Coordinates of C-alpha atoms and ligand atoms in Angstrom, one line a residue:
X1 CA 10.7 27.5 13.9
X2 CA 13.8 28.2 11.7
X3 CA 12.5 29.7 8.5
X4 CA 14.9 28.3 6.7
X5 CA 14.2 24.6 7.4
X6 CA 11.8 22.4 4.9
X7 CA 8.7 22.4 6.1
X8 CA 7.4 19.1 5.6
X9 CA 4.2 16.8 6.2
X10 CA 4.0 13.0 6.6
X11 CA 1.2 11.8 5.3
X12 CA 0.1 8.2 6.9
X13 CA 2.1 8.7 10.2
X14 CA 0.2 6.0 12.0
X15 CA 2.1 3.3 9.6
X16 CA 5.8 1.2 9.7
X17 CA 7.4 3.9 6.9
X18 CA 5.8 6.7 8.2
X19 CA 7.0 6.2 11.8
X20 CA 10.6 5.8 10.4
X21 CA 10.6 9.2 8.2
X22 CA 9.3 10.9 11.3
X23 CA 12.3 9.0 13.6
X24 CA 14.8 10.3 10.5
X25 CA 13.0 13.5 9.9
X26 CA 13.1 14.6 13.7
X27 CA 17.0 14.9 13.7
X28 CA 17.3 15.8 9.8
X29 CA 19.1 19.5 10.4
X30 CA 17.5 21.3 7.6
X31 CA 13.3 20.2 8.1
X32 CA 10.9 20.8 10.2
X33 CA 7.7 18.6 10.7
X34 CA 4.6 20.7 9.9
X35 CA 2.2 17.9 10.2
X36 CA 2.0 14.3 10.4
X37 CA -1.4 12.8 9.4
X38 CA -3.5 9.3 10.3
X39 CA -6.9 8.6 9.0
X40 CA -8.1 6.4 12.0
X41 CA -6.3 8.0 15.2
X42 CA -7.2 12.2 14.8
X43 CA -6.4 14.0 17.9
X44 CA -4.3 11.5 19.2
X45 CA -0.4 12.6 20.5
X46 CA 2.0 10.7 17.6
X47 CA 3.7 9.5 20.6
X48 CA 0.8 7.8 22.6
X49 CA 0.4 5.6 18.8
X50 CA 4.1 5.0 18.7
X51 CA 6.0 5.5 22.4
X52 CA 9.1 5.6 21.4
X53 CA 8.9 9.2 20.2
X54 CA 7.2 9.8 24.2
X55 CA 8.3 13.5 24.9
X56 CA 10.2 14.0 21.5
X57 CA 7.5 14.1 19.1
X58 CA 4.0 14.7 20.8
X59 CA 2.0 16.7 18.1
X60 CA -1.7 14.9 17.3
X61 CA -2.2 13.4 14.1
X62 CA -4.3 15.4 11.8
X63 CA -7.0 14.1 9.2
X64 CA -4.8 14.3 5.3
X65 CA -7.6 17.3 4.5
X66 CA -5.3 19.4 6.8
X67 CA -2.7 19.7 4.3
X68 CA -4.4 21.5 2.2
X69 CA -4.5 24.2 4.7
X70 CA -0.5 24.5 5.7
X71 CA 2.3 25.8 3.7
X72 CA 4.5 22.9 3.0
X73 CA 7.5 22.4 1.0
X74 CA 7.5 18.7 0.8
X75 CA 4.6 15.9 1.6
X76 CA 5.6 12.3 2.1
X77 CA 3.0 9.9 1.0
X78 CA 3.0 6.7 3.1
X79 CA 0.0 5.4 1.8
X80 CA -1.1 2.1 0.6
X81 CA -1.0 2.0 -3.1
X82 CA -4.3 3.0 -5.3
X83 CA -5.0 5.7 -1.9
X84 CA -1.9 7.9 -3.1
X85 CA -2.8 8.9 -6.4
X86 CA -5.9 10.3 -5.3
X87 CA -3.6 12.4 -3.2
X88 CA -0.9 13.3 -5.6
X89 CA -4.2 14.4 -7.9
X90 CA -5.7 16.4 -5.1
X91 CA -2.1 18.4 -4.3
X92 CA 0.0 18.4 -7.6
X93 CA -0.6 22.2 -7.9
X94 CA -0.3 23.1 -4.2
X95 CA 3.2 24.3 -4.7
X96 CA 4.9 21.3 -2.6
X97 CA 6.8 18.7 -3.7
X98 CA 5.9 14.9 -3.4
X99 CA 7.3 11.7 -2.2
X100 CA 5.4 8.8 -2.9
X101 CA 6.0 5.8 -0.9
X102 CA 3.7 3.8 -2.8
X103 CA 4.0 2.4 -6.0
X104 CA 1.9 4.7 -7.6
X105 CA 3.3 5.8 -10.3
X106 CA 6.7 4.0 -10.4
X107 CA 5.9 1.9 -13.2
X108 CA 5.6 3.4 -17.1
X109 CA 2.0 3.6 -18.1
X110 CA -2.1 3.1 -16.4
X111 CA -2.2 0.2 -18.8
X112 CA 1.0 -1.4 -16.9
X113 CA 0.2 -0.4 -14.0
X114 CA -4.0 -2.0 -14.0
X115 CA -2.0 -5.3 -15.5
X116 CA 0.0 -5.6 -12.6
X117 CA -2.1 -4.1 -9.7
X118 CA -5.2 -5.0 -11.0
X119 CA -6.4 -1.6 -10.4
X120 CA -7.9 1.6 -12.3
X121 CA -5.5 4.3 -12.2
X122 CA -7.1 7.5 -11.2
X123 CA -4.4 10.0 -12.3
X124 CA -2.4 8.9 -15.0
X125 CA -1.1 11.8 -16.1
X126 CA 1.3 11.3 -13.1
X127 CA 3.3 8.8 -14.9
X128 CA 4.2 11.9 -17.3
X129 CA 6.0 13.5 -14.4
X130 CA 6.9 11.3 -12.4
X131 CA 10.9 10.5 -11.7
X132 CA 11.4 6.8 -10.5
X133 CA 13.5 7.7 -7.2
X134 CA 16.4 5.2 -6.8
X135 CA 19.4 7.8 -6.2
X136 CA 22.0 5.4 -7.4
X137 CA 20.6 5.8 -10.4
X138 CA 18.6 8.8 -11.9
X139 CA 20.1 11.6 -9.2
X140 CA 20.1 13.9 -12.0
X141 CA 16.4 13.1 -13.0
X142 CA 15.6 13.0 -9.1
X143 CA 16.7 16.8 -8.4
X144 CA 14.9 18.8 -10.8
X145 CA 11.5 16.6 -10.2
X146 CA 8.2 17.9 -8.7
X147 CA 6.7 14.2 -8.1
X148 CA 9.1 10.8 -7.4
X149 CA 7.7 7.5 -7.0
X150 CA 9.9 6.2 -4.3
X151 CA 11.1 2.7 -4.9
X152 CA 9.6 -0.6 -3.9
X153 CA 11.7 -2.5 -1.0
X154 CA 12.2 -5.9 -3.5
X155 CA 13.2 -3.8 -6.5
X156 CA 15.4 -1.5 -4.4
X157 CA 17.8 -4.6 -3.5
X158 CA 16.8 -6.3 -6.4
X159 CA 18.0 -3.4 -9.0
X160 CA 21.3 -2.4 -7.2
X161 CA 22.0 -6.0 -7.2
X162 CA 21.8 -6.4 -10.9
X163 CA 22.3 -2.9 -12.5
X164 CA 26.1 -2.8 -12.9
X165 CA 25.5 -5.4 -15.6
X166 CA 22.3 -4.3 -17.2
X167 CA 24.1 -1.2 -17.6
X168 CA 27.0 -2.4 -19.6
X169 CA 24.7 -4.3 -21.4
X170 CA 25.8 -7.8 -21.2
X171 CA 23.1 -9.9 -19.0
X172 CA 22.1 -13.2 -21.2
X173 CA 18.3 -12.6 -22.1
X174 CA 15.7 -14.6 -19.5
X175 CA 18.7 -15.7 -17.3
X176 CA 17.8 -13.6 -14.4
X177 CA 16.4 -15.8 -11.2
X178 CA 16.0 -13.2 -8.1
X179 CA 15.2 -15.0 -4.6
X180 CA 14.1 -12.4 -2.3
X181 CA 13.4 -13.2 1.5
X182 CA 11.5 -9.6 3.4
X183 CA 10.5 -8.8 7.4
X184 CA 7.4 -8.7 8.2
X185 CA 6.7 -4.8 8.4
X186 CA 7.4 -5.0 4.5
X187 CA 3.9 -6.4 5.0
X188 CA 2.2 -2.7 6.9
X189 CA 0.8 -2.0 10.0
X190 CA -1.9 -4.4 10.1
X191 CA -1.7 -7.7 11.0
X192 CA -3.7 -10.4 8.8
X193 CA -3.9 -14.1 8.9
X194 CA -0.5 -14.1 6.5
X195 CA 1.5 -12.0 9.3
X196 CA 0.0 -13.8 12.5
X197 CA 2.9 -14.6 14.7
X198 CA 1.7 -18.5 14.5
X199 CA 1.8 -18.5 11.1
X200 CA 5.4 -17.0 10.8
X201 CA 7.0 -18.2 13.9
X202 CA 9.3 -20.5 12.9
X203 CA 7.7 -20.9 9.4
X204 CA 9.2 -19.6 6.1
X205 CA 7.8 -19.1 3.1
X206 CA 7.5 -18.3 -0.7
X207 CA 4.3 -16.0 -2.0
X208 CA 3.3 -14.3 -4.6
X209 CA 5.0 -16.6 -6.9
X210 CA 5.6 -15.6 -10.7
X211 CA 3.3 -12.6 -10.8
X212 CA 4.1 -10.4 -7.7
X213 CA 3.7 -7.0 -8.6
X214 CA 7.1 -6.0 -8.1
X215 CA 8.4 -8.2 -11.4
X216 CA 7.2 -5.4 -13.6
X217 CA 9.0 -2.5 -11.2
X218 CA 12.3 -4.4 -11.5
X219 CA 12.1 -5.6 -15.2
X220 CA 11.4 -1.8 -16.2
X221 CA 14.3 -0.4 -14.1
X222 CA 16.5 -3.1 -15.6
X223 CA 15.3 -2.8 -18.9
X224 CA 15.8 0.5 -19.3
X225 CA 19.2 0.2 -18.0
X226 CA 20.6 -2.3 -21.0
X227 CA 18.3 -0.3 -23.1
X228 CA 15.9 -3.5 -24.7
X229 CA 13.1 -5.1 -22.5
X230 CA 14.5 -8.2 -20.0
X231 CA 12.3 -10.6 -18.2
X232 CA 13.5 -11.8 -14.8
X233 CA 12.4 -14.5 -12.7
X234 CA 11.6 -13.0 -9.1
X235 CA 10.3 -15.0 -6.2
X236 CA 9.4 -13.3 -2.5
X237 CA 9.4 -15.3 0.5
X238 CA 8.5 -13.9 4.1
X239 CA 11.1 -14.5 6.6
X240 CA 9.8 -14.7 10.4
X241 CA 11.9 -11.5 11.7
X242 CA 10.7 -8.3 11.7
X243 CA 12.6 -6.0 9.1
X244 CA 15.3 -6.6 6.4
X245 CA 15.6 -7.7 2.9
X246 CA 17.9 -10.7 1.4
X247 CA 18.0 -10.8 -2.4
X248 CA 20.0 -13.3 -4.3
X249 CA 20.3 -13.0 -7.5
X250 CA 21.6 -14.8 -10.6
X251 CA 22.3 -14.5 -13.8
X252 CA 24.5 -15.5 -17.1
X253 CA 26.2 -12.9 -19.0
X254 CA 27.8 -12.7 -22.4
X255 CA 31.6 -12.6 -22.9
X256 CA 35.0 -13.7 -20.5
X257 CA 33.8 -13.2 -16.6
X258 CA 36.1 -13.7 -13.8
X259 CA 35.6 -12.3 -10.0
X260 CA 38.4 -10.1 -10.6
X261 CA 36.9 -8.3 -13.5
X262 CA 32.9 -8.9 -11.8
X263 CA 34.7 -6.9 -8.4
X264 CA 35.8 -4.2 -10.6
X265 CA 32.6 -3.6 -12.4
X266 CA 30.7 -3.2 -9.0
X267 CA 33.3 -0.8 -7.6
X268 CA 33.4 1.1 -11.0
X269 CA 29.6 1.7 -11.2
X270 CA 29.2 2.7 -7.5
X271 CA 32.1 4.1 -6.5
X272 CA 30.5 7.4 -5.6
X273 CA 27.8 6.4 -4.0
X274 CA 27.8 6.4 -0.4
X275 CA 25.0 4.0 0.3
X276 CA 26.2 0.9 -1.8
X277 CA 28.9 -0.7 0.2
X278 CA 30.3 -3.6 -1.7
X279 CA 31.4 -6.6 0.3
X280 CA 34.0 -8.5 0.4
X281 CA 31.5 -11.7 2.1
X282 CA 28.3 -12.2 2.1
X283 CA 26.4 -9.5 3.8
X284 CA 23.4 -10.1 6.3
X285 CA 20.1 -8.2 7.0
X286 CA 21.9 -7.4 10.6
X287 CA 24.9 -5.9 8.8
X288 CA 22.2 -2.9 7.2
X289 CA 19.5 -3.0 9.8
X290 CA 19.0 0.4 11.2
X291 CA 20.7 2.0 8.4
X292 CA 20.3 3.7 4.4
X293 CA 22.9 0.9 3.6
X294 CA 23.0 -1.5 0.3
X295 CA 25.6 -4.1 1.2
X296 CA 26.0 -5.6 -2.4
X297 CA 28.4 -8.8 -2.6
X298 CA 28.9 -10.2 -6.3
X299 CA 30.5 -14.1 -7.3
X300 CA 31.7 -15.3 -9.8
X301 CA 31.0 -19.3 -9.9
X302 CA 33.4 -20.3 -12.1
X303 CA 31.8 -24.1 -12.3
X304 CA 28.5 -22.7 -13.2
X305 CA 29.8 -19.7 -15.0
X306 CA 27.2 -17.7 -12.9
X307 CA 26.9 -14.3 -11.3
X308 CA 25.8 -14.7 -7.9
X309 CA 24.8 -11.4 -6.1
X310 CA 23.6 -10.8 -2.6
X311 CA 21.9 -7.6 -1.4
X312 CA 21.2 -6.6 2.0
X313 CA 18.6 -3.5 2.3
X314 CA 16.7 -2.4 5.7
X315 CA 13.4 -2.3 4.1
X316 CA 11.6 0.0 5.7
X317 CA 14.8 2.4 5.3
X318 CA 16.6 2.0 2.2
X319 CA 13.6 0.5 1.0
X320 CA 11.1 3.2 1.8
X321 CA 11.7 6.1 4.5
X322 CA 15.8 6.8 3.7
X323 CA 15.7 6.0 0.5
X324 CA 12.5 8.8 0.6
X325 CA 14.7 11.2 2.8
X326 CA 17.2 11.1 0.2
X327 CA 15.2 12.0 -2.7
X328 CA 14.1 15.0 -0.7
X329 CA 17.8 15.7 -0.4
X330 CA 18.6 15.5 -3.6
X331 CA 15.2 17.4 -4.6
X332 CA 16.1 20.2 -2.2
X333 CA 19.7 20.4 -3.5
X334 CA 20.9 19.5 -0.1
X335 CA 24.7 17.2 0.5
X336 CA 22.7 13.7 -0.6
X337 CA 23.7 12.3 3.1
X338 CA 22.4 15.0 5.4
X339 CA 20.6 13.1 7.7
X340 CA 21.3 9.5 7.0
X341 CA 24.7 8.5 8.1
X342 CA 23.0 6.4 10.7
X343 CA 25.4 3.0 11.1
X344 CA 23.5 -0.3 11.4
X345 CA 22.3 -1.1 14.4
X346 CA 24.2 -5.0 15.6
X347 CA 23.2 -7.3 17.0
Ligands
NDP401 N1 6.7 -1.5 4.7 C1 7.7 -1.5 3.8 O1 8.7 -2.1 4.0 C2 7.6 -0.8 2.6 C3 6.4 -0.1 2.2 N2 6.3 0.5 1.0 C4 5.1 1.2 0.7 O2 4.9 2.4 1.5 C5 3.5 2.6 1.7 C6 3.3 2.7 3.2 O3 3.7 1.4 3.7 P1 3.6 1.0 5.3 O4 4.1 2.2 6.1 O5 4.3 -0.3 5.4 O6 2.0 0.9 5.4 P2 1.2 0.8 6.8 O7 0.1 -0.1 6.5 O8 2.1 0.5 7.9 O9 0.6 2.3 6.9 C7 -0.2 2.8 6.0 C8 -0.8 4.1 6.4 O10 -1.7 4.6 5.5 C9 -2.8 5.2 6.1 N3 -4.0 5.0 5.3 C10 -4.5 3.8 4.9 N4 -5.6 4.0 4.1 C11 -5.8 5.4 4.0 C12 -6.7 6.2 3.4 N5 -7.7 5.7 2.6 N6 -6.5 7.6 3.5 C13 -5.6 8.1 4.3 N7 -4.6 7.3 4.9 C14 -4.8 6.0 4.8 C15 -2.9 4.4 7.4 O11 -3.4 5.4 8.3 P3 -4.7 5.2 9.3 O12 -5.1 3.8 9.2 O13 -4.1 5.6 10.6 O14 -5.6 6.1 8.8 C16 -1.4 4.1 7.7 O15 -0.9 5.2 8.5 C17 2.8 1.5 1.0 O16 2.4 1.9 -0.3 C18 3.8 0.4 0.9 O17 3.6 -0.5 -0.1 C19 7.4 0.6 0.2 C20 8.5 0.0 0.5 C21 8.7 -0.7 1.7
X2W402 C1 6.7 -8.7 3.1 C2 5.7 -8.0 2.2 O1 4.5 -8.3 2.3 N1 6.2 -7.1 1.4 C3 5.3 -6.4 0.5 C4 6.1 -5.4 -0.3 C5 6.3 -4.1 0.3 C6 6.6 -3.0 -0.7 O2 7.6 -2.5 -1.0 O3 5.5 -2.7 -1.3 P1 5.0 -1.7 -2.4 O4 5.6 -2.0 -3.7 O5 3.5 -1.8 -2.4 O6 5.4 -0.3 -1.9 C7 4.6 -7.3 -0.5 O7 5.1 -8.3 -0.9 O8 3.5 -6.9 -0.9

C-alpha cells in the first residue's frame, strides 16, 4: 500500500451509491480502499454481492463497528438517511473526514429537517459544521470542511439548472415549476412494491407530490443564492429505466431576457467548471449516463416570456458517488477532476 494514498472507507458498500464509489474509488490514483462495510452480508467477498468487481475488488464486507478500529482519512457514508447521523455522531472526532451521502445534515436546522423528514434528529450540532457539498457552488466552503452533506440527486440537477439566475438575483418570486423524472436506483437497493418491475414496466409516474422532501434542499440552496427565501414548485416522477435524472425547469424573471443574453449568463456562471456542459439542444439522461456530467440547456420562450431549462445528471454519479468523490478532492486539495473524467457511456 502507497503511504501516500487516502485511505478511505465506504460505509454501506452492499448499496447502488456505494457500489459506484467503490467502481470510481478503485481506479482513483491517489486512495486506497481500507474498508468497505455492509450490515447484512459480513464476511462476504464485495465481489460475490456485486460480480462485476469479480477478481478486482474481493475484500469481505466488514460490520461499520470496524471503522472505529482502522486509521482512515476519509469515510463515505452511503446510508439511508436518519442511520448516518448516528454515524457522523459516533466518528466526528476520529480524526477522518466525512462524506455523507444522505441527507443528513444538508438542510439548515433539526427543526427543518423533523418538518421535512418527519424524523428526530439525533446530532444536530452537525448542521453547525456541516458544508452543503455541490462543487459548483461552495468549492471554497467545501475544502477547508471536516463534514459535507453530499447533495440530493433532484436538487443536484435541480439547483445547477436554476442557480445562474438565483444568483444574479432576478427569478420572479413563486414562479419556479421543476418537473423532475429519476431511474429507479434513485430509489436504493431494495425493491418494494413502488419499484416492482410490473409496476414500472411501461408505466410512468408522478409521486411525492407538493411535499417531497427534496423541496426544502432546493429552496435553501436557491434561497441562499438570491439571498431572500424562494418557494419552488417541484414534482418527481419515476421513469421505468434504471439510472438518470431529467429536470425541467421554469421560471419568470424580472427585466429584458432574450436567449442571447440567457446563453451568456449560463456560460458566465460556469465557465470554469468542468462538470456543467452547457448545451446547445436538449440533452438526454444517455448523453450523462456513466459520467460526473451536468448537461444544462437553457430557452428562452419568447411567446411565454419563460426560462426553460433542462438538466441531465447520472444520479447515482453526479447525484451521489462523483459528486461525493469530488468533494473528497476538493477536501484533500487534490486537481477537482482526478478520477472522474469518465465520458458517458452511449447507447
Ligand atoms: N440512489 C441514488 O440515486 C441516490 C442516493 N442518495 C442517498 O445516498 C444514500 C445511499 O443510497 P443508496 O446507495 O441508493 O441506498 P441503498 O439502499 O442502495 O443502500 C443503503 C446501504 O445502507 C446500508 N444500511 C442500511 N441500514 C443500515 C444500518 N442501520 N446500519 C448500517 N448500514 C445500513 C445497507 O447495507 P446492508 O443492508 O447491507 O447492511 C446498504 O448498503 C441514501 O441516503 C440515499 O438517499 C443520494 C443521492 C442519489
Ligand atoms: C427515484 C427515487 O425514489 N428517488 C429518491 C431520491 C433519492 C435521493 O437523492 O435521496 P436522498 O435525498 O434521500 O439522498 C426519492 O424520491 O426518495
Amino acid at each position: 500500500m502507497n503511504p501516500e494514498k487516502l485511505k478511505v472507507a465506504i460505509v454501506g458498500a452492499s448499496g447502488f451509491t456505494g457500489s459506484e464509489l467503490a467502481r470510481l474509488l478503485i481506479s482513483h490514483p491517489e486512495v486506497t480502499i481500507s474498508m468497505i462495510t455492509s450490515e447484512s452480508h459480513v464476511g462476504k467477498p464485495f465481489s460475490d454481492l456485486h460480480p462485476q468487481f469479480y477478481s478486482r475488488l474481493d475484500i469481505p464486507l466488514e460490520s461499520a463497528d470496524q471503522v472505529e478500529k482502522v486509521d482512515v482519512d476519509v469515510i463515505f457514508l452511503a446510508l439511508p438517511h436518519g442511520v448516518s447521523m448516528d454515524f457522523v455522531a459516533r466518528w466526528k472526532d476520529k480524526g477522518a473526514k466525512i462524506i455523507d451521502l444522505s441527507g443528513d445534515f444538508r438542510l439548515s436546522s433539526k427543526e427543518v429537517y423533523e418538518e421535512w423528514y418527519g424524523k428526530k434528529h439525533t446530532y444536530p450540532d452537525g448542521f453547525k459544521t456541516s458544508v452543503y457539498g455541490l462543487p459548483e457552488l461552495f468549492s471554497k466552503q467545501i475544502g477547508d470542511a471536516d463534514l459535507v452533506a453530499n447533495p440530493g440527486c433532484y436538487p443536484t440537477a435541480s439547483i445547477l439548472s436554476l442557480a445562474p439566475l438565483y444568483a444574479l438575483g432576478i427569478i420572479e418570486a413563486d414562479s419556479v415549476v421543476i418537473d423532475a423524472k429519476s431511474g429507479l436506483t434513485g430509489a436504493g437497493i431494495k425493491a418494494n412494491a413502488t419499484t416492482h418491475f410490473s409496476n414500472v414496466n411501461e408505466n410512468f409516474k408522478a409521486y411525492g407530490i407538493a411535499g417531497h422532501r427534496h423541496t426544502i434542499e432546493i429552496e435553501e440552496q436557491l434561497g441562499g443564492l438570491a439571498g431572500s427565501a424562494t418557494t419552488v414548485q417541484f414534482t418527481p416522477h419515476l421513469l421505468p429505466v434504471d439510472r438518470g435524472i431529467l429536470a425541467t425547469s421554469y421560471a419568470k424573471v424580472k427585466g429584458e431576457m432574450n436567449q442571447e443574453k440567457l446563453t451568456k449568463i449560463y456560460h458566465e456562471f460556469y465557465q470554469d467548471k468542468p462538470f456543467v456542459r452547457l448545451r446547445n439542444q436538449a440533452p438526454g439522461i444517455k448523453d450523462v449516463r456513466g459520467s460526473h456530467f451536468c448537461d444544462v440547456f437553457p430557452v428562452w420562450d419568447t411567446r411565454t416570456s419563460r426560462v426553460i431549462v433542462l438538466s441531465a445528471i447520472d444520479n447515482l454519479l453526479k447525484g451521489a458517488a462523483s459528486q461525493a468523490v469530488h468533494n473528497m478532492n476538493l477536501m484533500f486539495d487534490l486537481p477537482e477532476d482526478t478520477g472522474l473524467n469518465q465520458l458517458p457511456l452511449k447507447p
